[in-house]
Coordinates of C-alpha atoms and ligand atoms in Angstrom, one line a residue:
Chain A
X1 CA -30.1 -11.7 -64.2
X2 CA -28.5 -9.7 -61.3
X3 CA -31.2 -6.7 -60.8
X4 CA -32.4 -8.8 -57.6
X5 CA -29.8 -10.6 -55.1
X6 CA -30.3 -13.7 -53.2
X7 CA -29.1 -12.7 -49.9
X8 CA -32.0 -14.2 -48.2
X9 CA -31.1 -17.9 -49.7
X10 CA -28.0 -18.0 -49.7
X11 CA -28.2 -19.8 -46.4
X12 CA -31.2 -22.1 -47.3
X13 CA -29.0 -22.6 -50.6
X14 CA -25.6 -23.7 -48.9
X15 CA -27.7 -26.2 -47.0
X16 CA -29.0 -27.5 -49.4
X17 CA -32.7 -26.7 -48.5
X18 CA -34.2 -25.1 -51.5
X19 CA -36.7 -27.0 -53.0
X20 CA -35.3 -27.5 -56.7
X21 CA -37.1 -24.7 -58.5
X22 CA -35.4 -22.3 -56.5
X23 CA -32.1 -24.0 -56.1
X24 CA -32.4 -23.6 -60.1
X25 CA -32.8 -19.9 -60.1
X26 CA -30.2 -19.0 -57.2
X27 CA -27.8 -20.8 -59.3
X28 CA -28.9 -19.1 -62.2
X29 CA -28.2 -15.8 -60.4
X30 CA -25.1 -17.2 -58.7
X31 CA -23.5 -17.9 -62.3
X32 CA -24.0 -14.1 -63.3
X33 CA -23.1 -12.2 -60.1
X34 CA -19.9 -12.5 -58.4
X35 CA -20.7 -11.0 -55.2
X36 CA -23.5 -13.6 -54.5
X37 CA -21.3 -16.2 -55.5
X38 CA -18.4 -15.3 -53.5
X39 CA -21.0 -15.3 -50.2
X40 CA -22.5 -18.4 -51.0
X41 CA -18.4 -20.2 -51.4
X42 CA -17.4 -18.1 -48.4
X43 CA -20.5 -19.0 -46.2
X44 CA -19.9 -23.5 -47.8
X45 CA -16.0 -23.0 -46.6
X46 CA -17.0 -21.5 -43.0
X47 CA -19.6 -24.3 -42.1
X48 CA -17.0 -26.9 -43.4
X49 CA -14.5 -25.2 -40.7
X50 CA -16.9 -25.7 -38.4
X51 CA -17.6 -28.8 -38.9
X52 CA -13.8 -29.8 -39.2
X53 CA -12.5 -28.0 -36.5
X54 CA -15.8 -28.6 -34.3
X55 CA -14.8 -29.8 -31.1
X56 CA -16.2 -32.6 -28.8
X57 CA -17.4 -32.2 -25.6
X58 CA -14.9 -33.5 -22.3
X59 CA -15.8 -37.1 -22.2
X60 CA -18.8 -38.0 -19.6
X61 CA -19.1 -41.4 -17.6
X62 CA -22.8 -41.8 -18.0
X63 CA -23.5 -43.6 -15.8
X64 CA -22.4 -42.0 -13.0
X65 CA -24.5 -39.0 -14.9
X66 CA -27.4 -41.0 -15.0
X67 CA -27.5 -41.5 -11.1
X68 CA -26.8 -37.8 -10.5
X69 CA -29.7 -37.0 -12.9
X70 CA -31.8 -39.8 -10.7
X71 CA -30.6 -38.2 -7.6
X72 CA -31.5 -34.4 -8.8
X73 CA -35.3 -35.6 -9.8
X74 CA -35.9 -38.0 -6.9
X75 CA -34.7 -35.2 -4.6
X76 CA -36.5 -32.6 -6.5
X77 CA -39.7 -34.7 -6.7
X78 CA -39.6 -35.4 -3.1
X79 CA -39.5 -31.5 -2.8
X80 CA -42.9 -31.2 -4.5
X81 CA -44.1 -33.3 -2.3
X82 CA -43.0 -32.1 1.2
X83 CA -45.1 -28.7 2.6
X84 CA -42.5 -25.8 2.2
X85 CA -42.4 -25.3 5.8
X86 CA -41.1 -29.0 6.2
X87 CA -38.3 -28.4 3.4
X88 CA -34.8 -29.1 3.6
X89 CA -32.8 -26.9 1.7
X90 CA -32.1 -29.5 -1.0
X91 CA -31.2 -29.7 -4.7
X92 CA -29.9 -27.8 -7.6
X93 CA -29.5 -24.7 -7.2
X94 CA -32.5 -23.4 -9.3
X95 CA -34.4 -25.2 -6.9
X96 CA -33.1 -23.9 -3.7
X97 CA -33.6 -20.5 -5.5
X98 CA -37.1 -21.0 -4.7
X99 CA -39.3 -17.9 -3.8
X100 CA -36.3 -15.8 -3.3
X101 CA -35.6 -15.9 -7.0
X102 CA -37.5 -12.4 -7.2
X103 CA -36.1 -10.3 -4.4
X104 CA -32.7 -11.8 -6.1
X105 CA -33.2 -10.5 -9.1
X106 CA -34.1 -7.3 -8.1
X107 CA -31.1 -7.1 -5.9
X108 CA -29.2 -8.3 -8.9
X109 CA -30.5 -5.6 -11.4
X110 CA -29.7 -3.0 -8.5
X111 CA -26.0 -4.2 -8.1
X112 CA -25.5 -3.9 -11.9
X113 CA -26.9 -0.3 -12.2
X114 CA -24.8 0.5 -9.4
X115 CA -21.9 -1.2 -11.1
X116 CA -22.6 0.8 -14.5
X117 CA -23.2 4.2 -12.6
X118 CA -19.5 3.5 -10.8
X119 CA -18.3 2.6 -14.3
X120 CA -19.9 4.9 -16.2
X121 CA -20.6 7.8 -14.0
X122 CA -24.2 9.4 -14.5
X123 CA -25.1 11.6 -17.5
X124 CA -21.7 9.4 -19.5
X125 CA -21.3 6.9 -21.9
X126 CA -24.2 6.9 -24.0
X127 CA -23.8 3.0 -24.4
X128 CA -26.5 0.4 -22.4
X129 CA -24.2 -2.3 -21.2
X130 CA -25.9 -5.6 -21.1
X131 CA -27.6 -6.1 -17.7
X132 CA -28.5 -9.0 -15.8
X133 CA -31.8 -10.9 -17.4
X134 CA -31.5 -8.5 -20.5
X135 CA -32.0 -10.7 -23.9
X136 CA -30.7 -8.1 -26.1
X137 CA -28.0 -10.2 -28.1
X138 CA -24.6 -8.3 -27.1
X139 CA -22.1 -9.1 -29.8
X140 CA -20.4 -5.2 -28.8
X141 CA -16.9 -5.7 -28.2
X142 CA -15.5 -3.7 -25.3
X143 CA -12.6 -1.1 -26.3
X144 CA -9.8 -0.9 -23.6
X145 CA -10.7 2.3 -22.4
X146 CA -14.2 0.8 -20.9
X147 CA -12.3 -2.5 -19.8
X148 CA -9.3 -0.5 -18.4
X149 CA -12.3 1.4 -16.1
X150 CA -14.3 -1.8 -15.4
X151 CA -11.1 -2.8 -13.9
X152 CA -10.4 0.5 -11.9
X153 CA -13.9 -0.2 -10.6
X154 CA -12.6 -3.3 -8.7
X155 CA -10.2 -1.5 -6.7
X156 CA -13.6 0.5 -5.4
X157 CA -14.1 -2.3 -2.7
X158 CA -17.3 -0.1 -1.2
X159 CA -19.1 -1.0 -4.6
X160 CA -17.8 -5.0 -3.8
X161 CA -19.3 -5.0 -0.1
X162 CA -22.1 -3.3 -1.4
X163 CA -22.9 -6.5 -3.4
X164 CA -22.5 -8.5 -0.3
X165 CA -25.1 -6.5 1.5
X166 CA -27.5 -7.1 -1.2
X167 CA -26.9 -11.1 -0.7
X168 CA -27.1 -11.4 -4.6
X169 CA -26.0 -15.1 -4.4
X170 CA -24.9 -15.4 -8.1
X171 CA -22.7 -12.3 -7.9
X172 CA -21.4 -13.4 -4.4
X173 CA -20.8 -16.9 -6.3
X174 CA -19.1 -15.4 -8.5
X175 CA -16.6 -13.3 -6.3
X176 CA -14.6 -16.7 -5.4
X177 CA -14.3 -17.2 -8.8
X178 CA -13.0 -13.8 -9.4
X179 CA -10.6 -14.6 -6.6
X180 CA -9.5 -17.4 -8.9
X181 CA -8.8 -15.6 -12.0
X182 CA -7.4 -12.2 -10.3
X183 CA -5.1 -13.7 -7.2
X184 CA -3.3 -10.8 -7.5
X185 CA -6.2 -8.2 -8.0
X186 CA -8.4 -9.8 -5.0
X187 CA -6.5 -9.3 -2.6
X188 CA -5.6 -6.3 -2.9
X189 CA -8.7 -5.7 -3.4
X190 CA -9.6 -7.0 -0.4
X191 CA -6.7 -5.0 1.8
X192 CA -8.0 -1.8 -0.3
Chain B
X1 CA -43.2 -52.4 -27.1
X2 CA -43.6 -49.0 -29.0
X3 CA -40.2 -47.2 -28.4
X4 CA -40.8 -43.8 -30.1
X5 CA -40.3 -41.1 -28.8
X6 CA -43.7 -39.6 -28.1
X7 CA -45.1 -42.9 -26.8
X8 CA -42.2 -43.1 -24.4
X9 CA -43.0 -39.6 -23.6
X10 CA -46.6 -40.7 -22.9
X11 CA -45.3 -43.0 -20.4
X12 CA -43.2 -40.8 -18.9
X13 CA -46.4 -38.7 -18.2
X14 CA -47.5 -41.4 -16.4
X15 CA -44.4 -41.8 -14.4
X16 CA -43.0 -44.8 -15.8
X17 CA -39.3 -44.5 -14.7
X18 CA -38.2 -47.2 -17.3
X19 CA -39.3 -45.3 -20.0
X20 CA -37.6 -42.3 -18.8
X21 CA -34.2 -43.8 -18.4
X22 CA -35.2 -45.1 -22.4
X23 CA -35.7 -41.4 -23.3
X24 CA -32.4 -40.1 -21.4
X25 CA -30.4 -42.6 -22.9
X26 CA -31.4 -41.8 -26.3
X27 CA -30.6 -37.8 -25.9
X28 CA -28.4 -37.3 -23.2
X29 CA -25.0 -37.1 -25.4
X30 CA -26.8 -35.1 -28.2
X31 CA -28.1 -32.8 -25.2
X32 CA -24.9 -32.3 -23.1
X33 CA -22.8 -31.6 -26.4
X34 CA -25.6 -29.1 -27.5
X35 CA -25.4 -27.5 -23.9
X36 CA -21.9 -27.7 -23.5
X37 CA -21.5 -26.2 -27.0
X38 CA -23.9 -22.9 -25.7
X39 CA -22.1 -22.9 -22.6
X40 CA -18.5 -23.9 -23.5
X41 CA -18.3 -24.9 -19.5
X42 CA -18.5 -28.5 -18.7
X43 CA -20.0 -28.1 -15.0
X44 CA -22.8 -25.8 -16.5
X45 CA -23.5 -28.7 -19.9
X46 CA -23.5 -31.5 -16.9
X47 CA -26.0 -29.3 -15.1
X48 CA -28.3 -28.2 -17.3
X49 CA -28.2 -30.8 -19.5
X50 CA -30.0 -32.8 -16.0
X51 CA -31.9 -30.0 -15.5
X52 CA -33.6 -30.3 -19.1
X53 CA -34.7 -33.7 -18.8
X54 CA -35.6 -33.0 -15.2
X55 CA -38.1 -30.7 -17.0
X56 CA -39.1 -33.0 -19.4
X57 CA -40.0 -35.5 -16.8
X58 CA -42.1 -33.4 -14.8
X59 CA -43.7 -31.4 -17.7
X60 CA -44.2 -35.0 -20.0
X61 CA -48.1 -34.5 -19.4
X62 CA -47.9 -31.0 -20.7
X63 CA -46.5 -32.2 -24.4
X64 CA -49.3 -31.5 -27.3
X65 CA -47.7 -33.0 -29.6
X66 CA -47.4 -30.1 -32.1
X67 CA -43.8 -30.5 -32.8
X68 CA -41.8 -33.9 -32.6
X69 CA -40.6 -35.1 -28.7
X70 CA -36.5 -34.5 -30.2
X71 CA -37.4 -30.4 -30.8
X72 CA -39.8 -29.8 -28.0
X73 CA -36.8 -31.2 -25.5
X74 CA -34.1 -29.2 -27.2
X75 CA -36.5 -25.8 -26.8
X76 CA -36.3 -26.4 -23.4
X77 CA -32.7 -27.2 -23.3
X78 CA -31.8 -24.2 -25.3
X79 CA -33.9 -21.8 -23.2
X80 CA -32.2 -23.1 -20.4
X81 CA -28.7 -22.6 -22.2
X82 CA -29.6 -18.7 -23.5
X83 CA -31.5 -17.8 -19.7
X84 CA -28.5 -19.0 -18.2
X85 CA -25.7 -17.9 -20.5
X86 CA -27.4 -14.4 -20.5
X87 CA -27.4 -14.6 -16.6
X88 CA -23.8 -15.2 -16.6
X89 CA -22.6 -12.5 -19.5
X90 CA -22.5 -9.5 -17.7
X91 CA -20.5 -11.1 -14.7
X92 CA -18.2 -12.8 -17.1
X93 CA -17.6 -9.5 -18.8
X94 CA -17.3 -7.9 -15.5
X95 CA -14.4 -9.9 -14.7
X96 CA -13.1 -11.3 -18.2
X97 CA -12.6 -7.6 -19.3
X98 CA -9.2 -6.3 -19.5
X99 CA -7.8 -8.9 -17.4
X100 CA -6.1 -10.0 -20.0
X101 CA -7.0 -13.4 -19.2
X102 CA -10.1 -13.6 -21.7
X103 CA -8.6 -15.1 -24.7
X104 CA -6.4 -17.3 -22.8
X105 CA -9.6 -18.5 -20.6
X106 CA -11.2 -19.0 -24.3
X107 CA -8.2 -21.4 -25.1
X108 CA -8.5 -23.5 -22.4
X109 CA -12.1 -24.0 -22.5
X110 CA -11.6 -25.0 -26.2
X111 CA -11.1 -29.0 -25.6
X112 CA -9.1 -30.6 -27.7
X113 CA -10.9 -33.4 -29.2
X114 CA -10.8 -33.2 -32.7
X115 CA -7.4 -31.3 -33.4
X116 CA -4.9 -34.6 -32.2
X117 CA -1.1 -33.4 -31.5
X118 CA 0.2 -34.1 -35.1
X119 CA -2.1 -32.0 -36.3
X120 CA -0.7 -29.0 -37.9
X121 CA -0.2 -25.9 -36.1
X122 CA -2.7 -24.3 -38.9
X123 CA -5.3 -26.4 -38.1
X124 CA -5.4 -25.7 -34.5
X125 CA -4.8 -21.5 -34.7
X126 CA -8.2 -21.9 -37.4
X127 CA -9.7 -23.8 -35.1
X128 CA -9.1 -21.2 -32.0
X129 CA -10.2 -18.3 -34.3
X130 CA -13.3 -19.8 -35.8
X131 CA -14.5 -21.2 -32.4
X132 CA -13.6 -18.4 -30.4
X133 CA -15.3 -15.9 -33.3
X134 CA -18.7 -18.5 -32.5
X135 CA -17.9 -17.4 -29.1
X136 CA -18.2 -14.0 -29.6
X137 CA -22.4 -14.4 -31.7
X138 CA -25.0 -13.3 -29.9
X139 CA -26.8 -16.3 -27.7
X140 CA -29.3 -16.6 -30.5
X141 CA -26.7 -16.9 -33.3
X142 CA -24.5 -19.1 -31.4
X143 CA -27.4 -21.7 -30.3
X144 CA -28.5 -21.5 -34.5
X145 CA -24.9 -22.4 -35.5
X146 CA -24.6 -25.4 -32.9
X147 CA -28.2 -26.4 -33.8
X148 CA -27.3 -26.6 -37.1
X149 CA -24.1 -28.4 -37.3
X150 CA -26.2 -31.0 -34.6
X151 CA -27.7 -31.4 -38.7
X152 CA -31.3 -30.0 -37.5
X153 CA -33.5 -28.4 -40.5
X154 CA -33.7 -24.8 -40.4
X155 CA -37.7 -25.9 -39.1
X156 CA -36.5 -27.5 -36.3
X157 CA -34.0 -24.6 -35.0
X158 CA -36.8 -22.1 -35.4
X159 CA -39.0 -24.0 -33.1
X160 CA -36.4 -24.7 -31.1
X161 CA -35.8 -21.2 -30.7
X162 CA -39.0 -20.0 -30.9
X163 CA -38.8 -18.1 -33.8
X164 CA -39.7 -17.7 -37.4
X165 CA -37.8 -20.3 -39.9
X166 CA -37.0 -16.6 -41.7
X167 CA -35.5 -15.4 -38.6
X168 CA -33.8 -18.3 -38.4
X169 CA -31.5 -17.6 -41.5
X170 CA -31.1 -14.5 -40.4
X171 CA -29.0 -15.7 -37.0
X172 CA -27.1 -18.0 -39.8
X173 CA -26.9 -15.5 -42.4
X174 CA -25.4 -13.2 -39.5
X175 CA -23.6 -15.2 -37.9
X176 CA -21.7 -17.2 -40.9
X177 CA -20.7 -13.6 -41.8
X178 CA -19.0 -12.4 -38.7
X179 CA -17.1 -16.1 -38.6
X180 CA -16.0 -15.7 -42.3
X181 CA -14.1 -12.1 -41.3
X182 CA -12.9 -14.6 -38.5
X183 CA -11.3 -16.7 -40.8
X184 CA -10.1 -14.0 -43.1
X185 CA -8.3 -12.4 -39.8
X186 CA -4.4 -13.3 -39.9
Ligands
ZN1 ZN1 -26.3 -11.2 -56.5

């Protein structure tokens, strides 16, 4: 009873969400083909890691939460209701986004092609890194060689300032946080 | 009073704050850890997490009522968790990449909770390599496998996701693969 495997429910199986007919006959197939089985006990242990080793979130005082959450609607309700020319800038960020949210992400998609032309160089690297707004799933890892090059990249400060000049907020965000995390890098970056 | 959730919804079309705080109350910890389990970044799970319900209160009136209250609010959740976790992938690649610092940023954005100090040392490195492996799924993969161990139906994470139930168990199917060669790793 192997001629046909049961890849496609050997999820629905391990949860449990066959209805009993074909619970019967994936466990009918399970008990002749070791392959199958082996997916179906490795797939059981892997959620049960999961599940043991899942992890809680940092703990949250709701409360103080639930006013923030208040504030964030009241504020962005009141928004809705003020003519744009009377608006404060207010509100998450999203919000504040407003009409420049195009412009910004046209800005943004430029900054990343000219990141992956300073990375890549034109006419190399046949590989499409993931770009800004792209829904592709990327699950690529990155060898060193490309990471050892992104990096060289930073010390090109022209391509940095460049980003500035398109006022892409989330990338210009981001640069403090890169400060952060690359002390060292950033500022010699910044003298380079 | 009727307390489900789709006539407190109903009400919350109509603006009825009370009701609101009812429906908040009733999701907000299921919806920060699902958002904070996307993200892995409490500021972000504390952010969007407002943002969804800020969504559900102003688009209440919009609700058909095809799917139940619980999976229309995490769709909208989740879409705000993928949108923004796409957003941020290519800068934190940018800057994560060959630093170095990565994996040890990983580690420290893996709370605690759940491995206490006299756990064994086992426990915690399996923990570390199956969650950072989750880490590494694609968006749609990763927001399956938290849906799932939330204990939603494979139904519910499809139109959560907007997807097929099939392509559904396909993320799974995927993505229980790639963590099983995580655990095999030594
Ligand atoms: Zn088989």
């Amino acid at each position: 009873m192997t001629a046909r495997h049961v890849d496609a429910e050997v999820v629905p199986y391990v949860l449990g969400e066959l209805a009993s007919e074909d619970r019967a006959r994936v466990e009918t197939h399970l008990a002749a083909c070791r392959p199958c089985r082996e997916t179906a006990a490795s797939f059981r242990t892997v959620l049960t890691e999961l599940v043991a080793t899942r992890a809680q979130p940092p703990a949250v005082h709701w409360s103080r939460w639930q006013a923030e959450l208040r504030r964030k609607l009241d504020s962005r309700l009141e928004r809705s209701r003020t003519p744009p020319h009377e608006r404060e800038v207010a509100g998450p960020r999203h919000a504040r986004l407003g009409w420049h949210a195009v412009p910004l992400a046209l800005s943004g998609a430029l900054a990343a092609v000219l990141l992956y032309l300073a990375v890549h160089g034109i006419g190399q690297e046949p590989r499409v890194p993931q770009l800004v707004g792209d829904p592709r799933p990327a699950d690529l890892t990155l060898d060193e060689t490309i990471a050892g090059r992104r990096l060289d990249m930073l010390r090109h400060y022209s391509v940095v300032e460049r980003l500035d000049l398109l006022e892409d907020l989330d990338v210009i965000g981001n640069l403090d946080r890169l400060a952060d995390v690359k002390e060292g890098r950033a500022s010699a970056m910044a003298e380079g | 009073m009727e307390r489900s959730d789709e006539a407190l919804l109903e009400r919350v079309a109509r603006r009825d704050d009370d009701a609101f705080d009812v429906l908040v109350a009733r999701y907000r910890e299921r919806a920060h850890r699902i958002a904070w389990s996307i993200l892995r970044n409490a500021e972000d799970a504390r952010d969007l997490s407002q943002e969804a319900f800020i969504r559900l209160y102003r688009s209440a009136g919009s609700f058909r009522g095809s799917a139940r209250v619980s999976t229309w609010f995490y769709r909208i959740l989740v879409n705000l968790c993928l949108d923004h976790r796409r957003r941020r992938r290519w800068w934190d690649r940018f800057v994560d990449s060959g630093s170095g610092a990565g994996d040890t940023a990983l580690l420290d954005r893996l709370p605690a909770a759940g491995v206490h100090p006299d756990d064994d040392l086992a426990r915690g490195e399996t923990m570390s390599r199956v969650w950072s492996a989750v880490d590494r799924l694609s968006s749609h993969q990763r927001a399956a496998v938290v849906l799932q161990l939330e204990g939603l139906p494979t139904s519910e994470i499809a139109e959560a996701l907007g997807c097929s139930e099939a392509t559904v168990r396909v993320h799974l199917h995927r993505a229980l693969a790639a963590l099983r060669k995580s655990l095999r790793e030594t």
